Amino acid sequence: MTFRYAIQTFGCQMNVHDTDRMAGVLRAAGGIAVEAVEQADLVVLNTCSVRERAEQKLRSEVGKLAPLKRARPDMVIAVAGCVAQQEGESLLKRMRHIDLVIGPDNIAELPALALEQWGGSPPVARTEFDTAAPRFLTWAPREGQEAPVVAFVTTMKGCDERCSFCIVPYTRGPERYRPAREVVNEVSRFVQAGSREVLLLGQTVDSFRDPALPPADPEDGLDGSQFPELLRLIAREIPRYRRQPSRAPGLARLRYTSPHPRHATASLARAHAELDVLAGHVHLPVQSGSDRVLRRMIRRYTRSEYLARVDRLKCSRPNLTVSTDIIVGFPGETEDDFEETLSLVREVAFVSLYAFKYSPRPHTPALRLGDDVPEAVKSERLARLFEVADVLSQKHLSGLVGTRQHVLVEGASKSEKGDLSRGRVQGRTERSEIVHIQAPGAAALVGEVVEVDITRANKHSLLAVPTEPIDSLPAPRPKLDGARRLPLW
Ligand code: SAM
């Protein structure tokens, strides 16, 4: 049987990744992806509940689909992702146009459940965590398919932290780790199919463990994380990218997100010193610069511990850059607490940051603390934080003008809407700065690491020209996918 499906994705990389996995199982069951929901037999809304008014947003999306569903009653509307997991069956009662509610651990069942819906079954919710026997859907290329330049590989799911603001432990369950061998095999499949960069994904990606790996370094104390060993295994087993003499498969860069500062151990810093395939950039969420707030957030590190960990990472690799996540207006956050956040931002000199106003989330311990920072104060603090962050990021980017960098080209520049013919492509440096390259024939650069001279700094990106003529490159691979959607935070 064939059917048409459309998936709408909200939220983080994890959701983008789940969308890819859903697309994989739907394709394998005869599904054909369509852009327009009007043409779809199955519409999946892949939801996020980390910050937004998730349910309101979902209600409005379902509302938009309702007239279509009235016109074509056999259209199946499925809700996936964190809101699905969080609300389960109750969504079916509250929004009567929804046919299916499917949790992140039940993605493999999506085609069978959709089929049951077309067969006339009543609406159903499937939201069990696979705690006893964790499943990780694997990626495998279809016949002749080339992989995206940047591939996402899941290493673990769930979260054992209990940060008081965060809904993730509730919507994604306890930590479960994918066997290291499976991770390496998937990295290898992507690289063989043309990927040049791999982004290892996990809610606390650096808490990874697998008894098959060498034990954690005793120097790391009780931490027990074997994530550095996973990085070493990948670096050892996966062939490295070499541009010449041909466009042979090879891994140019390895990144990971998001690490929890608690597991940013001495051996992780050593891995950065030893493995040149690792990118020279780490995204290390801090959330606040005030010890009092960090304690109330249950982050389990202090400001000075965070700073020491950043220092250790920075010492491991010359010019390593750090970005972060920050929440402003956490319950009880005073002006002094916020000033400490600003001073930490200046001290670390983050090259970029994602900042959010605190938003109370269902089921989280911080609900008990109230939400006492007025909205206007949250907005004002957010604006002040961005002001400081913009100055730092401008200083960093302008400092790169006139330097020579190596850029992994991901696809057409965002402004060109996927059109490679206009000679403007974008990619990232080894330290993750976004670089636009304007040159005739630049499409040939997609999937390659190109040496460039940086000519200008924009607000969030750089402009560059290649240092060598593009026609000296080997012929481009024909079917390489364009840039992956960039992380949403
Ligand atoms: N691994 C990350 C960490 O160490 O905290 C967590 C990633 S979390 C899924 C993404 C970001 O969303 C967090 O870093 C935090 O800044 C933000 N966030 C999570 N819950 C929030 C809330 N209740 N209000 C505002 N921002 C929130």
PDB file of C-alpha atoms in Angstrom, residues 249-378:
ATOM      1  CA  PRO A 249      34.008   9.029   1.980  1.00  0.00           C
ATOM      2  CA  GLY A 250      35.491  10.461   5.164  1.00  0.00           C
ATOM      3  CA  LEU A 251      34.563  12.227   8.396  1.00  0.00           C
ATOM      4  CA  ALA A 252      35.738  15.839   8.565  1.00  0.00           C
ATOM      5  CA  ARG A 253      34.173  16.817  11.892  1.00  0.00           C
ATOM      6  CA  LEU A 254      32.591  15.353  14.954  1.00  0.00           C
ATOM      7  CA  ARG A 255      30.394  17.439  17.256  1.00  0.00           C
ATOM      8  CA  TYR A 256      28.053  16.691  20.115  1.00  0.00           C
ATOM      9  CA  THR A 257      25.108  18.366  21.839  1.00  0.00           C
ATOM     10  CA  SER A 258      24.016  19.016  24.524  1.00  0.00           C
ATOM     11  CA  PRO A 259      26.504  18.155  27.203  1.00  0.00           C
ATOM     12  CA  HIS A 260      25.664  18.755  30.850  1.00  0.00           C
ATOM     13  CA  PRO A 261      28.473  20.687  32.610  1.00  0.00           C
ATOM     14  CA  ARG A 262      28.505  18.034  35.359  1.00  0.00           C
ATOM     15  CA  HIS A 263      30.012  15.509  32.927  1.00  0.00           C
ATOM     16  CA  ALA A 264      32.448  17.884  31.258  1.00  0.00           C
ATOM     17  CA  THR A 265      35.257  15.921  32.880  1.00  0.00           C
ATOM     18  CA  ALA A 266      39.043  16.074  32.685  1.00  0.00           C
ATOM     19  CA  SER A 267      39.012  13.150  30.257  1.00  0.00           C
ATOM     20  CA  LEU A 268      36.534  14.963  27.995  1.00  0.00           C
ATOM     21  CA  ALA A 269      38.964  17.888  27.892  1.00  0.00           C
ATOM     22  CA  ARG A 270      41.768  15.425  27.105  1.00  0.00           C
ATOM     23  CA  ALA A 271      39.715  13.958  24.264  1.00  0.00           C
ATOM     24  CA  HIS A 272      39.511  17.478  22.811  1.00  0.00           C
ATOM     25  CA  ALA A 273      43.287  17.762  23.029  1.00  0.00           C
ATOM     26  CA  GLU A 274      43.894  14.337  21.450  1.00  0.00           C
ATOM     27  CA  LEU A 275      41.248  14.066  18.724  1.00  0.00           C
ATOM     28  CA  ASP A 276      41.582  16.631  15.990  1.00  0.00           C
ATOM     29  CA  VAL A 277      38.360  15.390  14.362  1.00  0.00           C
ATOM     30  CA  LEU A 278      36.481  16.985  17.284  1.00  0.00           C
ATOM     31  CA  ALA A 279      35.206  20.468  16.484  1.00  0.00           C
ATOM     32  CA  GLY A 280      36.866  23.347  18.338  1.00  0.00           C
ATOM     33  CA  HIS A 281      33.565  24.463  19.800  1.00  0.00           C
ATOM     34  CA  VAL A 282      31.450  23.235  22.697  1.00  0.00           C
ATOM     35  CA  HIS A 283      27.881  24.242  23.554  1.00  0.00           C
ATOM     36  CA  LEU A 284      27.760  24.020  27.345  1.00  0.00           C
ATOM     37  CA  PRO A 285      24.443  25.167  28.860  1.00  0.00           C
ATOM     38  CA  VAL A 286      25.005  27.144  32.086  1.00  0.00           C
ATOM     39  CA  GLN A 287      21.458  28.542  32.688  1.00  0.00           C
ATOM     40  CA  SER A 288      22.556  31.095  35.327  1.00  0.00           C
ATOM     41  CA  GLY A 289      25.673  32.731  36.760  1.00  0.00           C
ATOM     42  CA  SER A 290      24.340  32.920  40.307  1.00  0.00           C
ATOM     43  CA  ASP A 291      25.057  30.120  42.774  1.00  0.00           C
ATOM     44  CA  ARG A 292      21.793  30.789  44.548  1.00  0.00           C
ATOM     45  CA  VAL A 293      19.790  30.357  41.333  1.00  0.00           C
ATOM     46  CA  LEU A 294      21.874  27.361  40.191  1.00  0.00           C
ATOM     47  CA  ARG A 295      21.025  25.679  43.506  1.00  0.00           C
ATOM     48  CA  ARG A 296      17.328  26.384  43.082  1.00  0.00           C
ATOM     49  CA  MET A 297      17.533  25.095  39.514  1.00  0.00           C
ATOM     50  CA  ILE A 298      19.139  21.866  40.869  1.00  0.00           C
ATOM     51  CA  ARG A 299      21.944  22.151  38.306  1.00  0.00           C
ATOM     52  CA  ARG A 300      24.419  20.383  40.626  1.00  0.00           C
ATOM     53  CA  TYR A 301      27.400  22.635  39.906  1.00  0.00           C
ATOM     54  CA  THR A 302      28.473  26.029  41.168  1.00  0.00           C
ATOM     55  CA  ARG A 303      29.499  29.060  39.172  1.00  0.00           C
ATOM     56  CA  SER A 304      33.169  28.454  39.964  1.00  0.00           C
ATOM     57  CA  GLU A 305      32.920  24.755  39.036  1.00  0.00           C
ATOM     58  CA  TYR A 306      31.371  25.738  35.705  1.00  0.00           C
ATOM     59  CA  LEU A 307      34.113  28.301  35.071  1.00  0.00           C
ATOM     60  CA  ALA A 308      36.825  25.752  35.944  1.00  0.00           C
ATOM     61  CA  ARG A 309      35.314  23.252  33.493  1.00  0.00           C
ATOM     62  CA  VAL A 310      35.174  25.830  30.720  1.00  0.00           C
ATOM     63  CA  ASP A 311      38.797  26.773  31.450  1.00  0.00           C
ATOM     64  CA  ARG A 312      39.871  23.163  31.265  1.00  0.00           C
ATOM     65  CA  LEU A 313      38.158  22.739  27.892  1.00  0.00           C
ATOM     66  CA  LYS A 314      39.643  25.986  26.585  1.00  0.00           C
ATOM     67  CA  CYS A 315      43.135  24.922  27.706  1.00  0.00           C
ATOM     68  CA  SER A 316      42.757  21.600  25.902  1.00  0.00           C
ATOM     69  CA  ARG A 317      42.619  23.170  22.472  1.00  0.00           C
ATOM     70  CA  PRO A 318      43.909  26.541  21.286  1.00  0.00           C
ATOM     71  CA  ASN A 319      41.053  28.945  20.500  1.00  0.00           C
ATOM     72  CA  LEU A 320      38.271  26.546  21.503  1.00  0.00           C
ATOM     73  CA  THR A 321      35.026  28.527  21.664  1.00  0.00           C
ATOM     74  CA  VAL A 322      32.058  28.051  23.957  1.00  0.00           C
ATOM     75  CA  SER A 323      28.379  28.901  23.589  1.00  0.00           C
ATOM     76  CA  THR A 324      25.596  28.399  26.107  1.00  0.00           C
ATOM     77  CA  ASP A 325      21.911  28.429  27.122  1.00  0.00           C
ATOM     78  CA  ILE A 326      20.586  30.829  29.741  1.00  0.00           C
ATOM     79  CA  ILE A 327      17.222  31.191  31.459  1.00  0.00           C
ATOM     80  CA  VAL A 328      16.282  34.650  32.739  1.00  0.00           C
ATOM     81  CA  GLY A 329      13.605  35.367  35.320  1.00  0.00           C
ATOM     82  CA  PHE A 330      13.796  32.004  37.101  1.00  0.00           C
ATOM     83  CA  PRO A 331      11.603  32.147  40.250  1.00  0.00           C
ATOM     84  CA  GLY A 332      13.276  34.317  42.874  1.00  0.00           C
ATOM     85  CA  GLU A 333      15.950  35.677  40.505  1.00  0.00           C
ATOM     86  CA  THR A 334      16.982  39.080  41.871  1.00  0.00           C
ATOM     87  CA  GLU A 335      18.742  41.913  40.068  1.00  0.00           C
ATOM     88  CA  ASP A 336      21.977  40.812  41.810  1.00  0.00           C
ATOM     89  CA  ASP A 337      21.526  37.230  40.594  1.00  0.00           C
ATOM     90  CA  PHE A 338      20.989  38.501  37.077  1.00  0.00           C
ATOM     91  CA  GLU A 339      24.085  40.732  37.299  1.00  0.00           C
ATOM     92  CA  GLU A 340      26.050  37.593  38.172  1.00  0.00           C
ATOM     93  CA  THR A 341      24.774  35.966  35.000  1.00  0.00           C
ATOM     94  CA  LEU A 342      25.911  38.992  32.988  1.00  0.00           C
ATOM     95  CA  SER A 343      29.327  38.898  34.633  1.00  0.00           C
ATOM     96  CA  LEU A 344      29.700  35.177  33.912  1.00  0.00           C
ATOM     97  CA  VAL A 345      28.762  35.769  30.267  1.00  0.00           C
ATOM     98  CA  ARG A 346      31.489  38.434  30.029  1.00  0.00           C
ATOM     99  CA  GLU A 347      34.027  36.305  31.878  1.00  0.00           C
ATOM    100  CA  VAL A 348      33.587  33.252  29.641  1.00  0.00           C
ATOM    101  CA  ALA A 349      33.158  35.456  26.543  1.00  0.00           C
ATOM    102  CA  PHE A 350      30.608  33.105  25.001  1.00  0.00           C
ATOM    103  CA  VAL A 351      30.699  33.404  21.222  1.00  0.00           C
ATOM    104  CA  SER A 352      26.936  32.928  21.080  1.00  0.00           C
ATOM    105  CA  LEU A 353      24.115  32.104  23.399  1.00  0.00           C
ATOM    106  CA  TYR A 354      20.492  31.060  23.435  1.00  0.00           C
ATOM    107  CA  ALA A 355      18.493  32.778  26.130  1.00  0.00           C
ATOM    108  CA  PHE A 356      14.933  32.200  27.237  1.00  0.00           C
ATOM    109  CA  LYS A 357      12.498  33.725  29.670  1.00  0.00           C
ATOM    110  CA  TYR A 358      11.614  31.216  32.345  1.00  0.00           C
ATOM    111  CA  SER A 359       8.311  29.555  31.580  1.00  0.00           C
ATOM    112  CA  PRO A 360       6.633  27.297  34.157  1.00  0.00           C
ATOM    113  CA  ARG A 361       6.288  23.780  32.776  1.00  0.00           C
ATOM    114  CA  PRO A 362       3.783  21.179  33.926  1.00  0.00           C
ATOM    115  CA  HIS A 363       5.072  18.474  36.296  1.00  0.00           C
ATOM    116  CA  THR A 364       8.345  20.325  37.043  1.00  0.00           C
ATOM    117  CA  PRO A 365       9.595  20.875  40.643  1.00  0.00           C
ATOM    118  CA  ALA A 366      10.046  24.639  40.022  1.00  0.00           C
ATOM    119  CA  LEU A 367       6.260  25.046  39.853  1.00  0.00           C
ATOM    120  CA  ARG A 368       6.361  25.066  43.654  1.00  0.00           C
ATOM    121  CA  LEU A 369       8.579  28.159  43.535  1.00  0.00           C
ATOM    122  CA  GLY A 370       5.922  30.223  41.774  1.00  0.00           C
ATOM    123  CA  ASP A 371       6.688  32.518  38.827  1.00  0.00           C
ATOM    124  CA  ASP A 372       7.365  35.745  40.656  1.00  0.00           C
ATOM    125  CA  VAL A 373       9.562  37.665  38.225  1.00  0.00           C
ATOM    126  CA  PRO A 374       7.192  39.985  36.321  1.00  0.00           C
ATOM    127  CA  GLU A 375       7.009  39.510  32.560  1.00  0.00           C
ATOM    128  CA  ALA A 376       8.301  43.053  31.959  1.00  0.00           C
ATOM    129  CA  VAL A 377      11.378  42.346  34.108  1.00  0.00           C
ATOM    130  CA  LYS A 378      12.015  39.079  32.255  1.00  0.00           C
TER     131      LYS A 378
END
